[in-house]
mmCIF file of C-alpha atoms and ligand atoms in Angstrom:
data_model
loop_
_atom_site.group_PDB
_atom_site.id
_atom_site.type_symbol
_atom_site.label_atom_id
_atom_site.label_comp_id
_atom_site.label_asym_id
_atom_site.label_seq_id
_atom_site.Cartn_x
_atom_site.Cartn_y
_atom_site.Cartn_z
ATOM 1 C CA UNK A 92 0.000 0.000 0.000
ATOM 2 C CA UNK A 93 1.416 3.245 -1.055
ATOM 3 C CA UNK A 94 1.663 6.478 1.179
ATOM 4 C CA UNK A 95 -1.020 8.959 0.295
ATOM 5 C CA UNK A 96 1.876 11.705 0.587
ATOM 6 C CA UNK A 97 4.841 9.478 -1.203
ATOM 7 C CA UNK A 98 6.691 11.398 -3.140
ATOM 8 C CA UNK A 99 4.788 14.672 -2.513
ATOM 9 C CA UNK A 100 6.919 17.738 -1.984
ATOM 10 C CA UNK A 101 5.331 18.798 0.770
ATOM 11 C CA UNK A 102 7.029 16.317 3.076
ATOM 12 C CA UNK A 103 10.611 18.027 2.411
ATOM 13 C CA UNK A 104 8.711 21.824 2.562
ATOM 14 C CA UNK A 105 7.753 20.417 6.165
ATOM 15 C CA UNK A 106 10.426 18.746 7.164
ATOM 16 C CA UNK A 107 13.464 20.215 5.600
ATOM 17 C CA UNK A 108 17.154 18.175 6.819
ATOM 18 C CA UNK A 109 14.401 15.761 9.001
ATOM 19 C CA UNK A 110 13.097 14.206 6.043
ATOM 20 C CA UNK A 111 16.040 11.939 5.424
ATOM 21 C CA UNK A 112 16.102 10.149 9.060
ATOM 22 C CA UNK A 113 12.048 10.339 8.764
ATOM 23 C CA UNK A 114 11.895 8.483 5.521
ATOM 24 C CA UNK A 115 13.984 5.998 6.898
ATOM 25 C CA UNK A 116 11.470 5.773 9.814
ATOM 26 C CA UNK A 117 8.483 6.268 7.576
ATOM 27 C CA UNK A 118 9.676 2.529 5.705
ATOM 28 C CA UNK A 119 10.219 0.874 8.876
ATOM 29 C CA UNK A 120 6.882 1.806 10.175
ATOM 30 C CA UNK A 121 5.215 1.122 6.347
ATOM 31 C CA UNK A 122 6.923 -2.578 7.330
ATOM 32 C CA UNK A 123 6.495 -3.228 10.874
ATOM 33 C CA UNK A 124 4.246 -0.513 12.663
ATOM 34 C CA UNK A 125 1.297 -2.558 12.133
ATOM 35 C CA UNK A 126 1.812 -6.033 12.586
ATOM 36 C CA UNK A 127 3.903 -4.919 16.146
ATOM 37 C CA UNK A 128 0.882 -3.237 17.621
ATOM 38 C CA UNK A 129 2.690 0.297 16.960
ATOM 39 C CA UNK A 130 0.376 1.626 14.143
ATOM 40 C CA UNK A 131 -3.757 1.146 13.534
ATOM 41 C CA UNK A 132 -4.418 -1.182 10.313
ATOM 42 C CA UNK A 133 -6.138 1.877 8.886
ATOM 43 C CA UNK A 134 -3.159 3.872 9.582
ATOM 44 C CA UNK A 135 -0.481 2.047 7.126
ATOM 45 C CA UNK A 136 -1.105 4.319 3.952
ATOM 46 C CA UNK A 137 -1.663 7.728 5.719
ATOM 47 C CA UNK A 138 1.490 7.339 7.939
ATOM 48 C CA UNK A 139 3.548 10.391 6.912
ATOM 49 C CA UNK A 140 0.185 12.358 7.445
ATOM 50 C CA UNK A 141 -1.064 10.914 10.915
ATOM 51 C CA UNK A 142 1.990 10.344 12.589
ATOM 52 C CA UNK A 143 4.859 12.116 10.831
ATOM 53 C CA UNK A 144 3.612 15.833 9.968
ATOM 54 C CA UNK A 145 1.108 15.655 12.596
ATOM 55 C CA UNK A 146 3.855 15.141 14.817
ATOM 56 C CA UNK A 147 5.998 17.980 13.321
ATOM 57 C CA UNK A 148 3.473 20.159 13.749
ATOM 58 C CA UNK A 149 4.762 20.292 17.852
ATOM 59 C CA UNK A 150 8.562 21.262 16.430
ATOM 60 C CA UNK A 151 7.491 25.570 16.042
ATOM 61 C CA UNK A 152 5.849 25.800 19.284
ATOM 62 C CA UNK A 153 9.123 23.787 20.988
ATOM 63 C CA UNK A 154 11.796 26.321 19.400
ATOM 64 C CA UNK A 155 9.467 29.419 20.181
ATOM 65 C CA UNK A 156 9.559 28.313 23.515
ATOM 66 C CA UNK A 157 13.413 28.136 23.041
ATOM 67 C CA UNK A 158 13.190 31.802 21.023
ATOM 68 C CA UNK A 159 15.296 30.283 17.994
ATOM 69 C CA UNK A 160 14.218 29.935 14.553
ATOM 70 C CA UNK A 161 16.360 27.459 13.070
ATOM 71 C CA UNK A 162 15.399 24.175 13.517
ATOM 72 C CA UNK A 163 18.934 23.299 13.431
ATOM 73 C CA UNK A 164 20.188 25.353 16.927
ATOM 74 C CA UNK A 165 17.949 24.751 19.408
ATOM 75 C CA UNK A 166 19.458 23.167 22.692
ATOM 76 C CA UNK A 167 17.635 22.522 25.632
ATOM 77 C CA UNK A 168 16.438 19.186 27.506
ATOM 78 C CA UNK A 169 13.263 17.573 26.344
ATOM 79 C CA UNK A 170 11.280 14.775 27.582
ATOM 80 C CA UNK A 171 8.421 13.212 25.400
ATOM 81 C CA UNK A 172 6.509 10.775 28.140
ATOM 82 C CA UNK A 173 4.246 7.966 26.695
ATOM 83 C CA UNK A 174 6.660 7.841 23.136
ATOM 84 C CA UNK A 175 4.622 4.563 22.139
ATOM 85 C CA UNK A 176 5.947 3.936 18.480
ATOM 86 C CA UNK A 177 7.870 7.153 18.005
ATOM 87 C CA UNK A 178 5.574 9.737 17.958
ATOM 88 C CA UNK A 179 6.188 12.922 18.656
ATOM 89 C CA UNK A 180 9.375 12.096 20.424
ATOM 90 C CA UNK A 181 11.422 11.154 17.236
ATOM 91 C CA UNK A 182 10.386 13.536 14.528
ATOM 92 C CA UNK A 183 11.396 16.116 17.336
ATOM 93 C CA UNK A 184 14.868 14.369 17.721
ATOM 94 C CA UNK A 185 15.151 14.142 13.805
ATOM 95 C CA UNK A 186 14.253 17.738 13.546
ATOM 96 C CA UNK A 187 15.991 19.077 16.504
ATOM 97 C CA UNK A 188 19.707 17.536 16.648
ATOM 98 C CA UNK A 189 21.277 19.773 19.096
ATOM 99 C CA UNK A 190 18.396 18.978 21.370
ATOM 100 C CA UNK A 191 18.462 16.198 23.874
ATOM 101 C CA UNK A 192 15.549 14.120 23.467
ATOM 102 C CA UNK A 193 14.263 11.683 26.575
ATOM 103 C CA UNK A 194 11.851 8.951 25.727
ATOM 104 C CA UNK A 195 9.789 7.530 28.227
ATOM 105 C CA UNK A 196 7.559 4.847 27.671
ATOM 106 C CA UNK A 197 6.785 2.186 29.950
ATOM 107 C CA UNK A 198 5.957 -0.695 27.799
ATOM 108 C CA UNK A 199 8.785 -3.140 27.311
ATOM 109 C CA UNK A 200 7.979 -3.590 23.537
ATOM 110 C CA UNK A 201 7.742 -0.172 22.761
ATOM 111 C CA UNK A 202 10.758 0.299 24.402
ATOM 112 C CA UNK A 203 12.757 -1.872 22.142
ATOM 113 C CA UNK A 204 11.179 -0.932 18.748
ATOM 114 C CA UNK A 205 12.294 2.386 20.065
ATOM 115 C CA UNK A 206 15.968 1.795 20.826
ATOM 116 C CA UNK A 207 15.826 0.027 16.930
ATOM 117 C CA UNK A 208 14.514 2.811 15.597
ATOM 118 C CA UNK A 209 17.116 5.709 17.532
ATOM 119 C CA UNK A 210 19.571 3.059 16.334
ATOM 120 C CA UNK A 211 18.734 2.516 12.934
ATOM 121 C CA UNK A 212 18.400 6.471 12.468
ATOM 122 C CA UNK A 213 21.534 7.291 14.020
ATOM 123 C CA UNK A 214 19.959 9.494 16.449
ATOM 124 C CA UNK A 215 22.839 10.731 19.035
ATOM 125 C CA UNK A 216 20.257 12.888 20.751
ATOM 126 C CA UNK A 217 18.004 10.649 22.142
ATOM 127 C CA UNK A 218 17.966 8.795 25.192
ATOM 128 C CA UNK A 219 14.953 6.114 26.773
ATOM 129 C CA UNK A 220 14.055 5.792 30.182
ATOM 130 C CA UNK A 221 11.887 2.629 30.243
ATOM 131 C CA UNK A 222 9.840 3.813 33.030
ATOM 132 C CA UNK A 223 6.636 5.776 34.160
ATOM 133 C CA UNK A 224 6.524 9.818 34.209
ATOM 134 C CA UNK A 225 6.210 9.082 37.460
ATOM 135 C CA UNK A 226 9.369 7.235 38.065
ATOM 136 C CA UNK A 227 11.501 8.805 35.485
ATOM 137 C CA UNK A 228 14.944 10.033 36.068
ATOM 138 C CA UNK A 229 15.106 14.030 36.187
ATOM 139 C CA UNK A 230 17.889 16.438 35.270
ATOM 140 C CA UNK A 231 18.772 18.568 38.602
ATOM 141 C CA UNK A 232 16.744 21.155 37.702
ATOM 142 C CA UNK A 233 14.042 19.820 35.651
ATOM 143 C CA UNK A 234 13.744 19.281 31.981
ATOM 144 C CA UNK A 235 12.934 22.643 29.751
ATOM 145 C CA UNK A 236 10.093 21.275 27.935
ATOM 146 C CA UNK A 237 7.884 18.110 28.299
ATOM 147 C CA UNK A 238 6.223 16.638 24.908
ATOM 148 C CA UNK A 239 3.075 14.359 24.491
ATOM 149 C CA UNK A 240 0.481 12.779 22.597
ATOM 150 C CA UNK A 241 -2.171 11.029 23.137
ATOM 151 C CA UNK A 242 -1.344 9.872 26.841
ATOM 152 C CA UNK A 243 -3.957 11.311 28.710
ATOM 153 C CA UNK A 244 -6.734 13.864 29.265
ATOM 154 C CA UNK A 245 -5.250 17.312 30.748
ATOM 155 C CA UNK A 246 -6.824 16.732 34.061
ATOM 156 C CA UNK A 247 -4.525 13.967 34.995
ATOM 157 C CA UNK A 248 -1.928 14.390 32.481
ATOM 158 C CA UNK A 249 -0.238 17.857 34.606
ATOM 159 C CA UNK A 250 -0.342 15.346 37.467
ATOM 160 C CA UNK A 251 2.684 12.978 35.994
ATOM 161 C CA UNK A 252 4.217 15.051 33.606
ATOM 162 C CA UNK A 253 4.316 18.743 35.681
ATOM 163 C CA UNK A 254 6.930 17.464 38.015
ATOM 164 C CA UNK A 255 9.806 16.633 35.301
ATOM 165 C CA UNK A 256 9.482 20.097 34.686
ATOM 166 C CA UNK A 257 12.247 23.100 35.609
ATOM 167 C CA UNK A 258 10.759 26.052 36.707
ATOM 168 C CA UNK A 259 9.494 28.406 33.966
ATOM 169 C CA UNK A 260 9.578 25.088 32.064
ATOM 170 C CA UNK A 261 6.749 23.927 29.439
ATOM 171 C CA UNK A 262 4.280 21.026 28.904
ATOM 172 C CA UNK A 263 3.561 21.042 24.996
ATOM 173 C CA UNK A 264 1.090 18.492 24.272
ATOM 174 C CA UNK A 265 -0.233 17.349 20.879
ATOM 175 C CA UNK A 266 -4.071 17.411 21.263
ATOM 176 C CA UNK A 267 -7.670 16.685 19.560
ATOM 177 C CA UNK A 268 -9.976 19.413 18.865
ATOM 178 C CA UNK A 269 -12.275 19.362 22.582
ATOM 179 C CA UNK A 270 -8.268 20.600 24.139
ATOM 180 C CA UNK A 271 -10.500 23.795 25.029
ATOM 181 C CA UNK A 272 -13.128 21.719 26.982
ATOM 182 C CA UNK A 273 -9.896 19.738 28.242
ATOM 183 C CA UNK A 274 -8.321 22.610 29.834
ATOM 184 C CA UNK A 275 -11.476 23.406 31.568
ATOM 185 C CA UNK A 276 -12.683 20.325 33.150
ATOM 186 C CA UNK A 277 -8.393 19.935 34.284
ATOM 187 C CA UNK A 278 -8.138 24.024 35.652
ATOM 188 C CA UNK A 279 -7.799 23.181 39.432
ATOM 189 C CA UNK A 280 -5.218 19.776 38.273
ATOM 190 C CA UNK A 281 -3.104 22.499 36.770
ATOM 191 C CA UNK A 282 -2.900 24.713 39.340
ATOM 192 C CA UNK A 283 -2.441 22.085 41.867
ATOM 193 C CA UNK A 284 0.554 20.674 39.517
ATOM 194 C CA UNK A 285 1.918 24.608 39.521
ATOM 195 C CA UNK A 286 0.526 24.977 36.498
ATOM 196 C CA UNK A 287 -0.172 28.429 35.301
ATOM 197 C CA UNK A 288 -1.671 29.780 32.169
ATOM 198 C CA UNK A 289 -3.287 26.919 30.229
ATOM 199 C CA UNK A 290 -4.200 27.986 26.892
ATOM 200 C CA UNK A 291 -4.566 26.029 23.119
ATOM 201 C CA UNK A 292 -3.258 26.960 19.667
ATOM 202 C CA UNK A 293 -4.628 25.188 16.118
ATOM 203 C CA UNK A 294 -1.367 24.150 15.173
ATOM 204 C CA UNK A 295 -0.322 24.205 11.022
ATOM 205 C CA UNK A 296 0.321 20.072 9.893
ATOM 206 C CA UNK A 297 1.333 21.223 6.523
ATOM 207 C CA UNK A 298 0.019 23.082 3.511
ATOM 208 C CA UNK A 299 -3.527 21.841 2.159
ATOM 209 C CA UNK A 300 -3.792 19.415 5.068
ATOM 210 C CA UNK A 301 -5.352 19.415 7.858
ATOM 211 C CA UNK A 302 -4.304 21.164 11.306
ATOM 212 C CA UNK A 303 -3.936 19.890 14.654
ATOM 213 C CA UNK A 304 -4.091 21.308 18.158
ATOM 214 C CA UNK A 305 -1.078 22.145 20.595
ATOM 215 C CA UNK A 306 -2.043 22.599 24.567
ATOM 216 C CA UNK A 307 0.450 24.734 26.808
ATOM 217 C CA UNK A 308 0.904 24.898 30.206
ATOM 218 C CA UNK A 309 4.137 26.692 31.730
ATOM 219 C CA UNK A 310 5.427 25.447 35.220
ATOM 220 C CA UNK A 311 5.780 28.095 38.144
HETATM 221 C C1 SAM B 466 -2.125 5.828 23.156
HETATM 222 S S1 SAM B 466 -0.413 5.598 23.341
HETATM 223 C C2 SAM B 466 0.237 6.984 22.451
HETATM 224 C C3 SAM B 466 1.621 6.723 21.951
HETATM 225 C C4 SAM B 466 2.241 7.871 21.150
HETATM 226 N N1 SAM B 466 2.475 9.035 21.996
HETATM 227 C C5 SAM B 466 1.375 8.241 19.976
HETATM 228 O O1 SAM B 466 0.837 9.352 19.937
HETATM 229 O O2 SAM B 466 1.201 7.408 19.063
HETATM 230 C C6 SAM B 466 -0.127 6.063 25.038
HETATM 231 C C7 SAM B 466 1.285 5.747 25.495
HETATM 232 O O3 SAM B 466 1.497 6.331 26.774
HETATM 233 C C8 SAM B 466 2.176 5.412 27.593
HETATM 234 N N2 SAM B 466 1.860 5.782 28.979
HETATM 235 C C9 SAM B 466 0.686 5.641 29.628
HETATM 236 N N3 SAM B 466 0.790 6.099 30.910
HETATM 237 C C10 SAM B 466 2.057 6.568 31.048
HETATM 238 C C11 SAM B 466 2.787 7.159 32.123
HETATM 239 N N4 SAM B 466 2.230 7.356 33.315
HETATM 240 N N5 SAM B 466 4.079 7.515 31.905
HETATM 241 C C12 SAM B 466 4.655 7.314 30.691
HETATM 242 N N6 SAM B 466 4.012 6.744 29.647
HETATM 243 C C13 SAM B 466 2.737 6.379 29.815
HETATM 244 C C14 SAM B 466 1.665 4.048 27.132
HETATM 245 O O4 SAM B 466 2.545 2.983 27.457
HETATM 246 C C15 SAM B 466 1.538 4.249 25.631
HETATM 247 O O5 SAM B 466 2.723 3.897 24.936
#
């Protein structure tokens, strides 16, 4: 089954020095992702859209945060927590090679298709705690920016991911469309995480496709 964006030019518009290491990723998931449990069935020809760009779509709002512009200079510690097959977690470490990227993802399997893929890609950035948020190893100080997708509703998500946090550091998570609702039914979770100004942005997957939604919350 062939990629509904194969060959298109957007992916390289998108992705720009990324879209080497991520076509390299996009083949291995094209062969494996489904039949490991990584990928839905429905998923296999629509991968680059789904997974890839949608997860690219987190990379501006993680160097604004940063105040750089090219892709290719942020620095700064990032952890994406719940990583499952890749996603956001390796697009950003493709994208952002001066950043260092921690996985954590609890599953065993997971875990090792994860390790294949950071080896297969020749990612030096990226490191995987096979662990819970909740038992993860912090830097002294916190990590500058936390990633996610699809791990959990806000409400309890600022409960396990708020802590790996420095102070003034972010949580950037890669939402659905109710992420206003979300934020309101999770208000007095954030604040008791130290949580402080919640707020969503429709975030751009790529021209002519589709956009996705970002949540923010910045730690005290
Ligand atoms: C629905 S999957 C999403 C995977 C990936 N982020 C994606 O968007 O395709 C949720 C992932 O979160 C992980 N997870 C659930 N609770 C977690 C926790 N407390 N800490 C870290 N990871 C967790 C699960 O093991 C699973 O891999």
């Amino acid at each position: 089954m062939v990629d509904q964006l194969e060959g298109n030019p957007i992916l390289q518009e998108v992705l720009g020095k990324a879209y080497e290491p991520l076509r390299m990723f996009h083949v291995k998931l094209e062969q494996e992702g489904e039949p490991r449990g990584l990928i839905g069935p429905r998923d296999v020809d629509i991968i680059w859209e789904r997974h890839i760009l949608n997860s690219a779509a987190i990379v501006p709002f993680i160097t604004d945060n940063f105040g750089v512009t090219d892709w290719q200079t942020v620095q700064g510690t990032i952890a994406d927590v719940g990583s499952g097959g890749g996603f956001p977690g390796i697009i950003i470490a493709a994208c952002l090679p001066q950043a260092s990227i921690t996985l954590i993802e609890p599953m065993e399997r997971r875990v090792i298709w994860l390790q294949e893929v950071v080896d297969e890609l020749q990612l030096q950035n990226v490191q995987i705690q096979h662990c819970r948020a909740e038992e993860a190893v912090v830097p002294q100080h916190g990590f500058d920016v936390v990633t996610c997708r699809a791990v959990a509703p806000m409400r309890k998500l600022v409960g396990f991911t708020m802590p790996l946090l420095r102070h003034g550091g972010r949580l950037i998570a890669l939402k659905g469309a109710s992420i206003e609702q979300e934020i309101e039914k999770g208000r007095s979770q954030i604040t008791k995480a130290k949580g402080v100004n919640p707020r969503a942005y429709e975030a751009p997957v790529g021209p002519g496709l589709q956009s996705t939604h970002i949540a923010m919350v910045d730690k005290r």
